[in-house]
Amino acid sequence: MMAAVSRRLLSAGGWLPFHLIVRHGSKAVTRHRKPMHILRQKLLAVTEYIPPKPAIPERCIKPKQQEVKEPSPLEKVIQRDVEIAFRENKMIAVFQNSSISYEELRLLRHRLLKHDIRMKFFPNQVLRSYLSDTKYKNLLPLFIGHNIIIVSKEPKTKELLQIVHRTPQVSLLGACIEDTLFSKQGVVKYSRLPGLQIIRGQVASGLTQMTSQTCQLLNNGPVLLTTLLEQYFKQQNEAVTGQKESAKV
């Protein structure tokens, strides 16, 4: 049949390609990569290059940017109360609350109100966010744990210490009096100072004494000169009188 097809193609002017059958002998792959010796592996592991770490950690070079959270409406109201308390009061004392009971706290509040001294409670988070950008930022280390803020429009440190002394569960940490920061010892020393009227009287008496001494110093010169002139004239008169008497003799 193939021969008949070939004749037809040849008679039609075509040709058939030359076919050559080649047999390849299949050979199995028996060579594999030789494993590395254990000593060489150790040597490569020891001599492997390790890039040096930077002297300054990346977290210090590029600190993480904290997301600024918008304060809630309640925090805004509390922050406004904090601003009013710090603006309208000359004495702001910070106390540490050591598990004081409700009855003792109520009694302490009543005693303070008799002297127009008020007690305030604010969250530390709101206080820190407000004080960080104000002139009271040095008070930030005092607001740790449970705190009580006692304020008054006038610096009444003596009355405050006398009342708080009866309540050992409340301890003074520091205060800001007339825009000046005081420690516990500083508040105690400030309370021992005399009143404003007494200080004014002492200043007035000191100024009066200085003026009287100045007048006395200014008058000493003319008085001394007058005394010396009187003595000189007296001596001159005595000398003239003596000469006249000797002339008569």
Short mmCIF file of C-alpha atoms in Angstrom, two decimals:
data_model
loop_
_atom_site.label_atom_id
_atom_site.label_comp_id
_atom_site.label_asym_id
_atom_site.label_seq_id
_atom_site.Cartn_x
_atom_site.Cartn_y
_atom_site.Cartn_z
CA MET A 1 0.00 0.00 0.00
CA MET A 2 2.84 2.35 0.90
CA ALA A 3 4.50 1.53 -2.38
CA ALA A 4 1.34 2.45 -4.26
CA VAL A 5 1.13 5.79 -2.46
CA SER A 6 4.77 6.46 -3.25
CA ARG A 7 4.28 5.80 -6.93
CA ARG A 8 1.32 8.14 -7.05
CA LEU A 9 3.35 10.93 -5.37
CA LEU A 10 6.29 10.39 -7.71
CA SER A 11 4.03 10.35 -10.75
CA ALA A 12 2.52 13.63 -9.52
CA GLY A 13 6.00 15.21 -9.38
CA GLY A 14 6.47 14.98 -5.60
CA TRP A 15 9.06 13.32 -3.42
CA LEU A 16 9.27 11.66 -0.07
CA PRO A 17 11.75 12.68 2.64
CA PHE A 18 14.54 10.35 3.62
CA HIS A 19 13.73 8.46 6.78
CA LEU A 20 16.49 7.23 9.03
CA ILE A 21 15.73 5.27 12.14
CA VAL A 22 18.36 5.74 14.85
CA ARG A 23 18.33 3.84 18.08
CA HIS A 24 19.69 5.66 21.21
CA GLY A 25 20.91 3.63 24.04
CA SER A 26 19.35 4.98 27.34
CA LYS A 27 21.86 5.52 30.16
CA ALA A 28 20.80 5.99 33.75
CA VAL A 29 22.17 9.02 35.71
CA THR A 30 24.18 7.55 38.53
CA ARG A 31 26.32 10.61 39.54
CA HIS A 32 25.01 12.84 42.34
CA ARG A 33 26.49 15.91 44.02
CA LYS A 34 28.88 14.94 46.72
CA PRO A 35 27.85 16.27 50.14
CA MET A 36 30.10 18.90 51.73
CA HIS A 37 32.42 17.75 54.45
CA ILE A 38 31.37 18.66 57.99
CA LEU A 39 34.64 20.53 58.70
CA ARG A 40 34.16 22.65 55.62
CA GLN A 41 30.59 23.42 56.65
CA LYS A 42 31.81 24.55 60.08
CA LEU A 43 34.56 26.67 58.52
CA LEU A 44 32.08 28.40 56.20
CA ALA A 45 29.67 29.00 59.09
CA VAL A 46 32.44 30.55 61.22
CA THR A 47 33.82 32.73 58.44
CA GLU A 48 30.42 33.94 57.23
CA TYR A 49 30.22 37.74 56.98
CA ILE A 50 27.84 39.34 59.47
CA PRO A 51 27.12 43.03 58.79
CA PRO A 52 27.61 45.26 61.87
CA LYS A 53 24.54 46.62 63.63
CA PRO A 54 24.06 50.42 63.76
CA ALA A 55 25.27 52.15 66.93
CA ILE A 56 21.89 53.84 67.39
CA PRO A 57 18.79 51.64 67.13
CA GLU A 58 16.42 52.46 64.34
CA ARG A 59 13.57 53.04 66.78
CA CYS A 60 15.60 55.93 68.24
CA ILE A 61 16.43 57.40 64.85
CA LYS A 62 12.90 57.09 63.50
CA PRO A 63 10.49 57.01 66.42
CA LYS A 64 7.04 55.75 65.82
CA GLN A 65 4.55 58.46 65.21
CA GLN A 66 1.74 58.15 67.67
CA GLU A 67 -1.69 58.85 66.46
CA VAL A 68 -3.19 61.96 68.01
CA LYS A 69 -6.57 61.04 69.39
CA GLU A 70 -9.29 63.60 69.47
CA PRO A 71 -10.53 64.11 73.07
CA SER A 72 -14.06 63.06 73.80
CA PRO A 73 -16.75 65.63 74.74
CA LEU A 74 -16.49 64.57 78.40
CA GLU A 75 -12.71 65.10 78.40
CA LYS A 76 -13.20 68.55 76.87
CA VAL A 77 -15.60 69.52 79.67
CA ILE A 78 -13.19 68.24 82.35
CA GLN A 79 -10.29 70.05 80.69
CA ARG A 80 -12.26 73.30 80.76
CA ASP A 81 -12.89 72.81 84.50
CA VAL A 82 -9.17 72.19 85.03
CA GLU A 83 -8.31 75.39 83.17
CA ILE A 84 -10.75 77.40 85.28
CA ALA A 85 -9.39 75.91 88.51
CA PHE A 86 -5.78 76.78 87.65
CA ARG A 87 -6.62 80.25 86.35
CA GLU A 88 -8.85 81.50 89.19
CA ASN A 89 -6.91 80.15 92.21
CA LYS A 90 -3.63 81.40 93.65
CA MET A 91 -2.99 78.27 95.74
CA ILE A 92 -3.02 74.81 94.12
CA ALA A 93 -1.89 71.98 96.40
CA VAL A 94 -1.47 68.35 95.29
CA PHE A 95 -2.08 65.56 97.84
CA GLN A 96 -1.66 61.79 97.71
CA ASN A 97 -4.79 59.81 98.57
CA SER A 98 -3.90 56.74 100.66
CA SER A 99 -7.22 54.87 100.86
CA ILE A 100 -9.21 57.49 102.73
CA SER A 101 -12.78 56.51 103.53
CA TYR A 102 -15.80 58.37 102.21
CA GLU A 103 -16.81 59.68 105.66
CA GLU A 104 -13.33 61.05 106.39
CA LEU A 105 -13.18 62.62 102.94
CA ARG A 106 -16.55 64.28 103.43
CA LEU A 107 -15.49 65.60 106.87
CA LEU A 108 -12.24 66.95 105.39
CA ARG A 109 -14.14 68.70 102.61
CA HIS A 110 -16.48 70.31 105.17
CA ARG A 111 -13.56 71.59 107.27
CA LEU A 112 -11.87 73.08 104.24
CA LEU A 113 -15.02 74.84 103.06
CA LYS A 114 -15.15 76.78 106.32
CA HIS A 115 -12.00 78.60 105.18
CA ASP A 116 -13.13 78.87 101.52
CA ILE A 117 -10.75 76.10 100.45
CA ARG A 118 -12.13 73.66 97.91
CA MET A 119 -11.31 70.09 96.93
CA LYS A 120 -11.10 68.97 93.29
CA PHE A 121 -10.84 65.57 91.57
CA PHE A 122 -9.57 65.30 87.99
CA PRO A 123 -8.30 62.31 85.94
CA ASN A 124 -4.53 62.23 85.59
CA GLN A 125 -4.80 61.79 81.81
CA VAL A 126 -6.72 65.05 81.41
CA LEU A 127 -4.40 66.87 83.81
CA ARG A 128 -1.31 65.73 81.94
CA SER A 129 -2.70 66.72 78.55
CA TYR A 130 -3.53 70.20 79.90
CA LEU A 131 -0.42 70.89 82.00
CA SER A 132 2.07 69.76 79.33
CA ASP A 133 1.59 73.00 77.35
CA THR A 134 1.20 75.47 80.25
CA LYS A 135 3.42 77.19 82.80
CA TYR A 136 2.38 74.54 85.36
CA LYS A 137 4.17 71.71 83.51
CA ASN A 138 6.63 71.30 86.43
CA LEU A 139 3.72 69.86 88.44
CA LEU A 140 3.45 66.82 86.14
CA PRO A 141 5.68 64.49 88.28
CA LEU A 142 3.26 64.96 91.21
CA PHE A 143 0.27 63.43 89.42
CA ILE A 144 0.90 59.72 89.97
CA GLY A 145 -1.76 57.40 91.31
CA HIS A 146 -4.77 58.71 93.20
CA ASN A 147 -4.44 62.44 93.78
CA ILE A 148 -6.51 65.15 95.45
CA ILE A 149 -6.21 68.78 94.35
CA ILE A 150 -7.02 71.44 96.95
CA VAL A 151 -7.37 75.01 95.69
CA SER A 152 -8.20 78.43 97.11
CA LYS A 153 -8.36 81.93 95.69
CA GLU A 154 -6.00 83.20 98.40
CA PRO A 155 -2.87 81.43 99.71
CA LYS A 156 -4.13 79.96 102.99
CA THR A 157 -1.34 77.50 103.66
CA LYS A 158 -1.48 77.79 107.45
CA GLU A 159 -5.17 76.85 107.63
CA LEU A 160 -4.68 74.10 105.05
CA LEU A 161 -1.86 72.40 106.96
CA GLN A 162 -3.71 72.64 110.26
CA ILE A 163 -6.78 70.91 108.80
CA VAL A 164 -4.93 68.25 106.80
CA HIS A 165 -2.74 67.39 109.80
CA ARG A 166 -5.75 65.66 111.37
CA THR A 167 -6.11 63.32 108.36
CA PRO A 168 -3.03 61.07 108.02
CA GLN A 169 -4.47 59.27 104.96
CA VAL A 170 -3.82 62.41 102.91
CA SER A 171 -0.18 63.51 102.43
CA LEU A 172 1.07 66.69 100.79
CA LEU A 173 3.28 66.26 97.69
CA GLY A 174 3.76 69.85 96.57
CA ALA A 175 1.98 73.07 95.69
CA CYS A 176 1.95 76.02 93.33
CA ILE A 177 1.38 79.27 95.23
CA GLU A 178 1.16 82.52 93.26
CA ASP A 179 2.87 80.97 90.21
CA THR A 180 5.73 79.59 92.33
CA LEU A 181 6.37 75.87 92.76
CA PHE A 182 6.92 74.66 96.36
CA SER A 183 7.84 71.30 97.81
CA LYS A 184 6.33 69.97 101.01
CA GLN A 185 9.02 71.65 103.14
CA GLY A 186 8.64 74.85 101.14
CA VAL A 187 4.90 74.95 101.86
CA VAL A 188 5.58 74.48 105.58
CA LYS A 189 8.10 77.36 105.57
CA TYR A 190 5.70 79.53 103.58
CA SER A 191 2.95 78.93 106.14
CA ARG A 192 5.20 80.25 108.93
CA LEU A 193 5.64 83.61 107.26
CA PRO A 194 3.76 86.53 108.88
CA GLY A 195 0.63 87.95 107.29
CA LEU A 196 0.60 90.60 104.60
CA GLN A 197 -0.55 93.35 106.98
CA ILE A 198 2.27 92.58 109.40
CA ILE A 199 4.83 92.62 106.60
CA ARG A 200 3.50 95.97 105.35
CA GLY A 201 3.77 97.41 108.87
CA GLN A 202 7.35 96.15 109.18
CA VAL A 203 8.27 97.67 105.81
CA ALA A 204 6.66 101.01 106.75
CA SER A 205 8.44 101.13 110.12
CA GLY A 206 11.75 100.29 108.45
CA LEU A 207 11.32 103.07 105.90
CA THR A 208 10.36 105.54 108.67
CA GLN A 209 13.42 104.58 110.69
CA MET A 210 15.66 105.04 107.67
CA THR A 211 14.25 108.52 106.95
CA SER A 212 14.63 109.57 110.60
CA GLN A 213 18.24 108.38 110.58
CA THR A 214 18.84 110.28 107.35
CA CYS A 215 17.43 113.49 108.86
CA GLN A 216 19.55 112.99 111.95
CA LEU A 217 22.69 112.54 109.85
CA LEU A 218 21.88 115.64 107.82
CA ASN A 219 21.33 117.73 111.00
CA ASN A 220 24.50 116.54 112.75
CA GLY A 221 26.74 118.70 110.56
CA PRO A 222 25.02 122.08 111.13
CA VAL A 223 24.55 121.38 114.85
CA LEU A 224 28.21 120.56 115.26
CA LEU A 225 29.22 123.66 113.28
CA THR A 226 26.96 125.88 115.43
CA THR A 227 28.46 124.44 118.62
CA LEU A 228 31.99 125.04 117.38
CA LEU A 229 31.21 128.63 116.37
CA GLU A 230 29.64 129.38 119.75
CA GLN A 231 32.69 128.00 121.49
CA TYR A 232 34.97 130.05 119.23
CA PHE A 233 33.07 133.28 119.91
CA LYS A 234 33.11 132.55 123.62
CA GLN A 235 36.87 132.08 123.58
CA GLN A 236 37.31 135.28 121.56
CA ASN A 237 35.20 137.27 124.04
CA GLU A 238 37.14 135.89 126.99
CA ALA A 239 40.41 136.83 125.28
CA VAL A 240 39.24 140.42 124.58
CA THR A 241 38.00 140.82 128.15
CA GLY A 242 41.32 139.60 129.53
CA GLN A 243 43.27 142.07 127.40
CA LYS A 244 41.12 144.99 128.63
CA GLU A 245 41.61 144.08 132.27
CA SER A 246 45.39 143.76 131.85
CA ALA A 247 45.46 147.17 130.16
CA LYS A 248 43.66 148.82 133.07
CA VAL A 249 46.13 147.41 135.52
#
